[in-house]
mmCIF file of N, CA and C in Angstrom:
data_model
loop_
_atom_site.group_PDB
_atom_site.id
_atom_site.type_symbol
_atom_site.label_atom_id
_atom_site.label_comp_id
_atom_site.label_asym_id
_atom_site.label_seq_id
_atom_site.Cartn_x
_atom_site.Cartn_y
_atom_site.Cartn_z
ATOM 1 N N UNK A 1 -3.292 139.431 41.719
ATOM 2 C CA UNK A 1 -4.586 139.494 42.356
ATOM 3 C C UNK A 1 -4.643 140.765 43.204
ATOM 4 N N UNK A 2 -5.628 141.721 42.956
ATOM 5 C CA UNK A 2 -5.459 142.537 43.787
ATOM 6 C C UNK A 2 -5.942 142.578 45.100
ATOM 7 N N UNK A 3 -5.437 143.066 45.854
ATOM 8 C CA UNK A 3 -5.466 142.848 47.429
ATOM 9 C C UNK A 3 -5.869 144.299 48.497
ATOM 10 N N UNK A 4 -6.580 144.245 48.720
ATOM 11 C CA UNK A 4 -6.990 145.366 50.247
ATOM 12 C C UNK A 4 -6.699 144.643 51.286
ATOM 13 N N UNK A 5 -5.774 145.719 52.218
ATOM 14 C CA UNK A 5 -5.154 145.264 53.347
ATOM 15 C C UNK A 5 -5.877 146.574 54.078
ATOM 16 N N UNK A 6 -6.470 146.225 55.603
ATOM 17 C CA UNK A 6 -6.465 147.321 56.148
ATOM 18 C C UNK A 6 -6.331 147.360 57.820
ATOM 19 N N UNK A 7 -6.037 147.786 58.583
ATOM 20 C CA UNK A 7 -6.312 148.223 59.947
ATOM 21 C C UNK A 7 -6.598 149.333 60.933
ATOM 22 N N UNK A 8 -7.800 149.070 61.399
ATOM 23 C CA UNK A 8 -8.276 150.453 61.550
ATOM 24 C C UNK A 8 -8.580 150.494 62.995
ATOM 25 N N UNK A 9 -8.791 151.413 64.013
ATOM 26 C CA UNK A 9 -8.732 151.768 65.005
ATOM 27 C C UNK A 9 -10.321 152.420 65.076
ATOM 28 N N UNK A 10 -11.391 151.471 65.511
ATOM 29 C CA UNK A 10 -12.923 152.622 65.638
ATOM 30 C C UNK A 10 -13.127 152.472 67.028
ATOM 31 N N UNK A 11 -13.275 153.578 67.765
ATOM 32 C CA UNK A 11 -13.494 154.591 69.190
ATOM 33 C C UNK A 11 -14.567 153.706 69.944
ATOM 34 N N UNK A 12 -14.411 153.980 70.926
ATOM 35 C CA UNK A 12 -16.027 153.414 71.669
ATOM 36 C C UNK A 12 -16.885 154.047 71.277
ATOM 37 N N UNK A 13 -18.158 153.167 71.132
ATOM 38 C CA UNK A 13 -18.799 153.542 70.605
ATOM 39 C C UNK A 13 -19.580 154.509 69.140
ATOM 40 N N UNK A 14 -18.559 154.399 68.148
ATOM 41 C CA UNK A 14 -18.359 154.852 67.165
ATOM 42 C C UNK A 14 -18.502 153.597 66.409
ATOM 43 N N UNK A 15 -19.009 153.902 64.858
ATOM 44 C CA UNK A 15 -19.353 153.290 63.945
ATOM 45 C C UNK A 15 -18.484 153.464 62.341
ATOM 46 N N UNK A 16 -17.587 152.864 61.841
ATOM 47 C CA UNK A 16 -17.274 153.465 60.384
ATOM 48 C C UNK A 16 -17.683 152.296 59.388
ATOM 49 N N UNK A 17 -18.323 153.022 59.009
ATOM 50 C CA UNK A 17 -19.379 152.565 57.986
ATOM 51 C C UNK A 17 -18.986 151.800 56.617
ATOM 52 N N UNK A 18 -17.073 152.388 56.426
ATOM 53 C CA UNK A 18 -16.598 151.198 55.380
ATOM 54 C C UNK A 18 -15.291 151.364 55.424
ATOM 55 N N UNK A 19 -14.765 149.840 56.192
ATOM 56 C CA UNK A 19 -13.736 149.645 56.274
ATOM 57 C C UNK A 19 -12.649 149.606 54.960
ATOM 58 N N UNK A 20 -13.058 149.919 53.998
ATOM 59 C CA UNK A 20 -12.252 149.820 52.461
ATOM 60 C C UNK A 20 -12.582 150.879 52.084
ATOM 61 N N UNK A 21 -13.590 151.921 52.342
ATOM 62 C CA UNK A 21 -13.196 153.023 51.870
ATOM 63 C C UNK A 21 -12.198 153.592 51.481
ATOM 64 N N UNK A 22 -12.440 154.561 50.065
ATOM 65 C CA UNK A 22 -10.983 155.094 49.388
ATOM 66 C C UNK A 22 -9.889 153.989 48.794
ATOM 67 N N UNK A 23 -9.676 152.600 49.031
ATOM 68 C CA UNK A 23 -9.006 151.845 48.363
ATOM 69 C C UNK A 23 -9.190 152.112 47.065
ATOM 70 N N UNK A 24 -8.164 151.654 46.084
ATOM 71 C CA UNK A 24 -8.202 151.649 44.441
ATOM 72 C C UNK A 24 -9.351 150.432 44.166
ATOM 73 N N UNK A 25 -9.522 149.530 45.175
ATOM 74 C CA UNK A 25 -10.250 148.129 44.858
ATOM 75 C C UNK A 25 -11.690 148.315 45.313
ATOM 76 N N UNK A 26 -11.949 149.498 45.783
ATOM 77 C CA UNK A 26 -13.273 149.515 46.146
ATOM 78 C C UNK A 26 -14.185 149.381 45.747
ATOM 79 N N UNK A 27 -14.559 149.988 44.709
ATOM 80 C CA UNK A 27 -15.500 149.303 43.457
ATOM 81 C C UNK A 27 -14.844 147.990 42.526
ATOM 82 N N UNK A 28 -15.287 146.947 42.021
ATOM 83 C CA UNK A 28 -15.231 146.464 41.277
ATOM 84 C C UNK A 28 -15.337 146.835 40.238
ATOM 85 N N UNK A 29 -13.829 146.512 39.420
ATOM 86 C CA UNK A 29 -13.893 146.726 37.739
ATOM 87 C C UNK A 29 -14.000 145.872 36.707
ATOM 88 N N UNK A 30 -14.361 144.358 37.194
ATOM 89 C CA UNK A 30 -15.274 143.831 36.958
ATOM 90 C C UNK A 30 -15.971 142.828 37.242
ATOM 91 N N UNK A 31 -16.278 141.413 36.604
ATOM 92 C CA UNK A 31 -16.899 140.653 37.440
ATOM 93 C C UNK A 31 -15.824 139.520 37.896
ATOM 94 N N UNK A 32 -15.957 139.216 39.242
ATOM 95 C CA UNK A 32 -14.482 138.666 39.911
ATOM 96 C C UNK A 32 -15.470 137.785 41.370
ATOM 97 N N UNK A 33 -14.599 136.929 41.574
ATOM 98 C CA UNK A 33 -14.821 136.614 42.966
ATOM 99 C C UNK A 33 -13.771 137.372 44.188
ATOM 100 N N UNK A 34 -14.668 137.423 44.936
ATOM 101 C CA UNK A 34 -13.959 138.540 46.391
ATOM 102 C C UNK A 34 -13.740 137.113 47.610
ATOM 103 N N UNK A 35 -13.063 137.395 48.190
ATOM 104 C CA UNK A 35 -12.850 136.494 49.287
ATOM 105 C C UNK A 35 -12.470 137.375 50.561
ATOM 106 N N UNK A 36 -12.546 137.317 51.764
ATOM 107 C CA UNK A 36 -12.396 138.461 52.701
ATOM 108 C C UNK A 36 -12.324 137.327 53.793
ATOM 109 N N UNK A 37 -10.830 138.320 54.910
ATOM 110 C CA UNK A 37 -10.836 137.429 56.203
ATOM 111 C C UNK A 37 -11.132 139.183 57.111
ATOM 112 N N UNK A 38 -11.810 138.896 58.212
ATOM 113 C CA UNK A 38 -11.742 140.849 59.194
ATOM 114 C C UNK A 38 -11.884 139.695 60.792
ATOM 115 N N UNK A 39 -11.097 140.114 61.559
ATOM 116 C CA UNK A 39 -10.740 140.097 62.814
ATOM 117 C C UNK A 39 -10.508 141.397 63.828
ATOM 118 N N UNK A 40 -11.164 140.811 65.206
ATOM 119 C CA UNK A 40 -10.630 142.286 66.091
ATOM 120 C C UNK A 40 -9.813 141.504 66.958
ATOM 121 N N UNK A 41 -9.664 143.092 67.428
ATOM 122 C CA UNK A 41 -8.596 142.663 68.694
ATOM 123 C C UNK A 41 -9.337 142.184 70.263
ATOM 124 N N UNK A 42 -10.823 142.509 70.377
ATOM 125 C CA UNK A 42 -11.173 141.962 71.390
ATOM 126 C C UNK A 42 -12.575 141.819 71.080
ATOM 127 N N UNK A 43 -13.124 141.640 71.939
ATOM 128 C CA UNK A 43 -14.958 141.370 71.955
ATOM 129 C C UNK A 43 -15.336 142.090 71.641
ATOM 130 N N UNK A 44 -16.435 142.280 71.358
ATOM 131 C CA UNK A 44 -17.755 143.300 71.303
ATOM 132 C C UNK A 44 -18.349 143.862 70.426
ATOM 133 N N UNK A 45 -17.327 144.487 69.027
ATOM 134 C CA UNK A 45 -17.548 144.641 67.985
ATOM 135 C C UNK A 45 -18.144 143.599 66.661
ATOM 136 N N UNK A 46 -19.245 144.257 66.198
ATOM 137 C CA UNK A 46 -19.836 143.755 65.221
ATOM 138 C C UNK A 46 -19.651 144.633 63.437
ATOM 139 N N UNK A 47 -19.740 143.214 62.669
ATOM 140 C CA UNK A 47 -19.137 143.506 61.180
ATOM 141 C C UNK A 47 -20.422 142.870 60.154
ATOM 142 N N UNK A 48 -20.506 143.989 59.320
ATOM 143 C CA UNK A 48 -21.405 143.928 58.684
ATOM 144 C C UNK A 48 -20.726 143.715 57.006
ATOM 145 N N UNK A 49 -21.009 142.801 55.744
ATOM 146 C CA UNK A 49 -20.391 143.353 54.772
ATOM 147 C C UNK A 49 -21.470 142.924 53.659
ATOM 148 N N UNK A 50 -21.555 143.781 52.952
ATOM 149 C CA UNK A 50 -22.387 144.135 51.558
ATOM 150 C C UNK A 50 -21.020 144.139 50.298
ATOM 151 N N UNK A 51 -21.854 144.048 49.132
ATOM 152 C CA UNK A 51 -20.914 143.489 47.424
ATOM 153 C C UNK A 51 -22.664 144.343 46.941
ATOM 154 N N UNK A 52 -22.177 145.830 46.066
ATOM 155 C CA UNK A 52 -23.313 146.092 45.605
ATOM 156 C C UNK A 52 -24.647 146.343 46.653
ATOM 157 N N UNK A 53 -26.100 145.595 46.052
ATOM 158 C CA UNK A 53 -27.010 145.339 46.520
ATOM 159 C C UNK A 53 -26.948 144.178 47.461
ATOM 160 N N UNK A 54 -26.010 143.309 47.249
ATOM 161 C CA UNK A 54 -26.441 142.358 48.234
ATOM 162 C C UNK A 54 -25.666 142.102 49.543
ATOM 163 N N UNK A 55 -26.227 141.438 50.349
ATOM 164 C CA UNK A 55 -25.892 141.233 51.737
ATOM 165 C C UNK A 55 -25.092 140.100 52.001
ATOM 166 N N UNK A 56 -23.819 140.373 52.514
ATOM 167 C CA UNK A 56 -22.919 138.752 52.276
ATOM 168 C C UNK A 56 -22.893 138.332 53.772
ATOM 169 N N UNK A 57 -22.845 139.476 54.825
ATOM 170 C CA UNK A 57 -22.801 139.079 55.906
ATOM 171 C C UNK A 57 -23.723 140.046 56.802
ATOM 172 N N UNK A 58 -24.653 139.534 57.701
ATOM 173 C CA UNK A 58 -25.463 140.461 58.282
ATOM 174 C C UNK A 58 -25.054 140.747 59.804
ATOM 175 N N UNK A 59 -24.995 142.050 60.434
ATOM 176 C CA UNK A 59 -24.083 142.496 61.570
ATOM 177 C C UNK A 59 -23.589 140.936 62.182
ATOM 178 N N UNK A 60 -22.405 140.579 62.832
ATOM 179 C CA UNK A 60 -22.005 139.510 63.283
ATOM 180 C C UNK A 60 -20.836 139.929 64.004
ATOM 181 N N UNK A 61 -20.454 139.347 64.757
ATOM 182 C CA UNK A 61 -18.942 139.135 65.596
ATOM 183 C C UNK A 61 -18.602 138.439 64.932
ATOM 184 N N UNK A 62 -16.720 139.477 64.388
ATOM 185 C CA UNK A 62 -15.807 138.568 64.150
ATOM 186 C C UNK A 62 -14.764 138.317 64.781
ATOM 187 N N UNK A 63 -14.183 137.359 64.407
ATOM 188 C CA UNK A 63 -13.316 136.446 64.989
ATOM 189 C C UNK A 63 -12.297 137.278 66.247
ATOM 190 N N UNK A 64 -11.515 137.099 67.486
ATOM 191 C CA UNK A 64 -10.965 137.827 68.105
ATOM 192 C C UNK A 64 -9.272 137.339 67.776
ATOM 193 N N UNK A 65 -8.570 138.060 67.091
ATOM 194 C CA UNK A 65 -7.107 138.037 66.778
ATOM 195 C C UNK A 65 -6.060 139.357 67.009
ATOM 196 N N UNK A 66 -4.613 138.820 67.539
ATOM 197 C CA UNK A 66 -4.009 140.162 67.470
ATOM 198 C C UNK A 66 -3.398 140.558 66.655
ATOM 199 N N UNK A 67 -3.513 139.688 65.422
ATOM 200 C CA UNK A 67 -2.797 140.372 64.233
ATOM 201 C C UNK A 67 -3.626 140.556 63.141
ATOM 202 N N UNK A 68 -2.881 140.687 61.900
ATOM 203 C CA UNK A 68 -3.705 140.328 60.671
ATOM 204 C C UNK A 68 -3.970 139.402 60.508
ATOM 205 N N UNK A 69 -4.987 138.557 59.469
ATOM 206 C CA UNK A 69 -5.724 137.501 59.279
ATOM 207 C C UNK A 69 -4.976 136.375 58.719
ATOM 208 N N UNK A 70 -4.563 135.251 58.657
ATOM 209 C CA UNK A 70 -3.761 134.311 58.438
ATOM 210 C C UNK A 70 -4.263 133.640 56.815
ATOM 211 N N UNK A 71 -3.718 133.631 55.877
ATOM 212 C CA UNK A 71 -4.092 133.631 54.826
ATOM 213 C C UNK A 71 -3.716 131.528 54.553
ATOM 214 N N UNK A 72 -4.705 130.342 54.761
ATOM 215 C CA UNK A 72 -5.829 131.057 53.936
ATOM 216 C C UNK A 72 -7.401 130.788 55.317
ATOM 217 N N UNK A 73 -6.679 130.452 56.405
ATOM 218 C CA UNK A 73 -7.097 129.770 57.054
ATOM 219 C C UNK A 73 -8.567 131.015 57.460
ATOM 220 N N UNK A 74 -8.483 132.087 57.349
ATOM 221 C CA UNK A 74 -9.582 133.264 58.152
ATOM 222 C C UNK A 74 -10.185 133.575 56.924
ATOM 223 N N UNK A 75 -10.614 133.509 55.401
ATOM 224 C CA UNK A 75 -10.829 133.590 54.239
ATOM 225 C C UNK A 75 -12.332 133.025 54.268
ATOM 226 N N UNK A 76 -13.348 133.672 55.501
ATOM 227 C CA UNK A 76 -14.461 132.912 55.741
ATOM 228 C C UNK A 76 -15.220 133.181 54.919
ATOM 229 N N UNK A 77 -15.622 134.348 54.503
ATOM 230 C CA UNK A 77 -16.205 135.108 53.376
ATOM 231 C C UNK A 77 -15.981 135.469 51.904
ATOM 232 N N UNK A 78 -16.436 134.071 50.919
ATOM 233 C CA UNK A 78 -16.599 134.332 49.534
ATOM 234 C C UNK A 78 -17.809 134.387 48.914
ATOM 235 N N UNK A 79 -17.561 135.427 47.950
ATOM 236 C CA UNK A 79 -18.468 135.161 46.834
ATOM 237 C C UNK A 79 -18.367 136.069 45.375
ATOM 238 N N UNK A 80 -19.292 135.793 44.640
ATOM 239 C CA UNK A 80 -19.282 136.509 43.378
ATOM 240 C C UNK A 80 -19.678 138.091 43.768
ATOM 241 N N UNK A 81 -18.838 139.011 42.609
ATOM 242 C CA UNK A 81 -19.422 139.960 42.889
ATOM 243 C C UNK A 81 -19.661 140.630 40.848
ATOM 244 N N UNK A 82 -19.906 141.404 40.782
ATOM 245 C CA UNK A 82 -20.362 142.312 39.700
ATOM 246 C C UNK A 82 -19.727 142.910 39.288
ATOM 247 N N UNK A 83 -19.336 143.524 38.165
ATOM 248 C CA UNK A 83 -18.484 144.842 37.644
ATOM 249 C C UNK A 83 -19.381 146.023 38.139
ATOM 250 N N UNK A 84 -18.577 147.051 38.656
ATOM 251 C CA UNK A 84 -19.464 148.266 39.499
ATOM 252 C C UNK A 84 -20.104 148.166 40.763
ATOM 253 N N UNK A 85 -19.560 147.028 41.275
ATOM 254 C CA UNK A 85 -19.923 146.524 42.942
ATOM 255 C C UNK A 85 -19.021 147.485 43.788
ATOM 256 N N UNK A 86 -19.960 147.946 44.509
ATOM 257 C CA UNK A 86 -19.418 148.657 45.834
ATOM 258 C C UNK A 86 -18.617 147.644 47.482
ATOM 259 N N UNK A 87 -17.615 147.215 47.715
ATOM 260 C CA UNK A 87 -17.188 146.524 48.847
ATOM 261 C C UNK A 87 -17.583 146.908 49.836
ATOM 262 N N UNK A 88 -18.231 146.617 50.623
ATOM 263 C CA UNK A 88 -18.559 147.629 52.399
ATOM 264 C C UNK A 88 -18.059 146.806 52.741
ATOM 265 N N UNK A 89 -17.403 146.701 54.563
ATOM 266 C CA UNK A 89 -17.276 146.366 54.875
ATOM 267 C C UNK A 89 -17.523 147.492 56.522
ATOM 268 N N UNK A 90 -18.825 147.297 56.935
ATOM 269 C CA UNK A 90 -19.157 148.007 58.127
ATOM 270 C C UNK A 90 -18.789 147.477 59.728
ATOM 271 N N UNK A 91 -18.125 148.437 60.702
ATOM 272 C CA UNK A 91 -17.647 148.028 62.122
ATOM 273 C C UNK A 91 -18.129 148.657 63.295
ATOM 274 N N UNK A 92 -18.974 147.677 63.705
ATOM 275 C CA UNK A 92 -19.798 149.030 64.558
ATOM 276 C C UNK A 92 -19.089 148.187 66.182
ATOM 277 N N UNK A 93 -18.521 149.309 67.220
ATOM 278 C CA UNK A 93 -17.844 149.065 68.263
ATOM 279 C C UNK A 93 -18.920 149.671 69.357
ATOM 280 N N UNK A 94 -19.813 148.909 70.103
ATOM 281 C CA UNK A 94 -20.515 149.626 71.225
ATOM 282 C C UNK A 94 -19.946 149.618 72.403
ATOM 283 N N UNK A 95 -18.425 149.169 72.599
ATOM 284 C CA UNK A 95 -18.140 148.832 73.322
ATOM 285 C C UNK A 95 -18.032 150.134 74.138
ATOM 286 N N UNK A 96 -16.670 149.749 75.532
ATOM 287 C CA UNK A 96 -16.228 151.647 76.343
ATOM 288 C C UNK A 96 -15.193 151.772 75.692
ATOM 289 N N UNK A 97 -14.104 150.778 74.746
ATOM 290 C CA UNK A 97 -13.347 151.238 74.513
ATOM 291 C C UNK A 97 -12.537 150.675 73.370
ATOM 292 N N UNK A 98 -12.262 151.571 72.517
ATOM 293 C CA UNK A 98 -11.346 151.525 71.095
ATOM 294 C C UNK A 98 -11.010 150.165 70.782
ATOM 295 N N UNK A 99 -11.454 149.729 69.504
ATOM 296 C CA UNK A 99 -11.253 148.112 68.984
ATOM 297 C C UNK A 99 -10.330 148.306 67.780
ATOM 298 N N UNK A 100 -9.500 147.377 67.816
ATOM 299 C CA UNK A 100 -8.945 147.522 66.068
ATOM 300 C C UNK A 100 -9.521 146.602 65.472
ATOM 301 N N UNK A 101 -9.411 146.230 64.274
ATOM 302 C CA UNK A 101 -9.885 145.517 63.098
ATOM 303 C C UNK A 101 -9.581 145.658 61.927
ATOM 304 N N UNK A 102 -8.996 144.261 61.252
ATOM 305 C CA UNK A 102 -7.907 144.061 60.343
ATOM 306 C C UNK A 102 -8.945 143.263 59.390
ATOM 307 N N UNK A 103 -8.411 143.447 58.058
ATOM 308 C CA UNK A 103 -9.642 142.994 57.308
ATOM 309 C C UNK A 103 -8.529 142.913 55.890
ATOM 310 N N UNK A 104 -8.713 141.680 55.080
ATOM 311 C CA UNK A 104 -8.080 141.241 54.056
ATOM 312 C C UNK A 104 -8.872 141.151 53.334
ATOM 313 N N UNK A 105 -9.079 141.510 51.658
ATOM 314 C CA UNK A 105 -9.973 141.913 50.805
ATOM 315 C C UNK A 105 -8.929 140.980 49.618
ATOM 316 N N UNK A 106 -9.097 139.693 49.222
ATOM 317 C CA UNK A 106 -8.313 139.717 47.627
ATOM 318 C C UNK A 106 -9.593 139.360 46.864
ATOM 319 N N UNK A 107 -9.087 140.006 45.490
ATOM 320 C CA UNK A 107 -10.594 139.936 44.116
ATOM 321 C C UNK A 107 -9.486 139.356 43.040
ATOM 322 N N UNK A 108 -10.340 138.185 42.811
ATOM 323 C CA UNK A 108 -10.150 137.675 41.154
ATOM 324 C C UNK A 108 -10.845 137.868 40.221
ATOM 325 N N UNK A 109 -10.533 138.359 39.278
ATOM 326 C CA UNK A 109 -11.355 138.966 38.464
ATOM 327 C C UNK A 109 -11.700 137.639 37.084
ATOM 328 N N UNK A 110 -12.716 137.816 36.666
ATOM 329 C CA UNK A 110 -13.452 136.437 35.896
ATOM 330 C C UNK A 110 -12.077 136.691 33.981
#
């Protein structure tokens, strides 16, 4: 099953727009179900995630953890996705200061 693992460090007040960017799994190669756990390390930050055209999760706070996501228990986010689906996974931090955020991506493919 392939798997995106990531942890990323976004600034106060800074925005990165896709947490899976550049992965080999970023697009879908084909049609598969995606399942996704993303946690920060403290308050404030909001997570946005899109599959393609559609909207799986609309800006939200996630969960506050200091590690990576506990498999299968943080796996809040499934669904179908498409062959040629784009993964976003957007982190916008308004906070004063630097958030991490860990985000688990596995795809089964149909």
């Amino acid at each position: 099953m392939p798997t995106i693992q990531k942890e990323t460090s976004v600034g106060a007040g800074l925005v990165n727009d896709n947490l899976l960017s550049g992965s080999a799994f970023e697009y879908m190669r084909g049609n598969g179900v995606v399942s996704l756990a993303a946690v920060q390390s403290a308050t404030g930050g909001f997570l946005t995630i899109q599959s393609g055209p559609d909207v799986i999760l609309e800006e939200s706070s996630p969960m506050i953890l200091t590690t990576m996501p506990i498999v299968p228990d943080h796996f809040y986010y499934n669904w179908a996705a498409a062959a040629g689906d784009r993964l976003l996974v957007r982190y916008r931090n308004p906070t004063g200061g630097a958030l991490t955020v860990r985000v688990i991506a596995n795809i089964q493919y149909a």
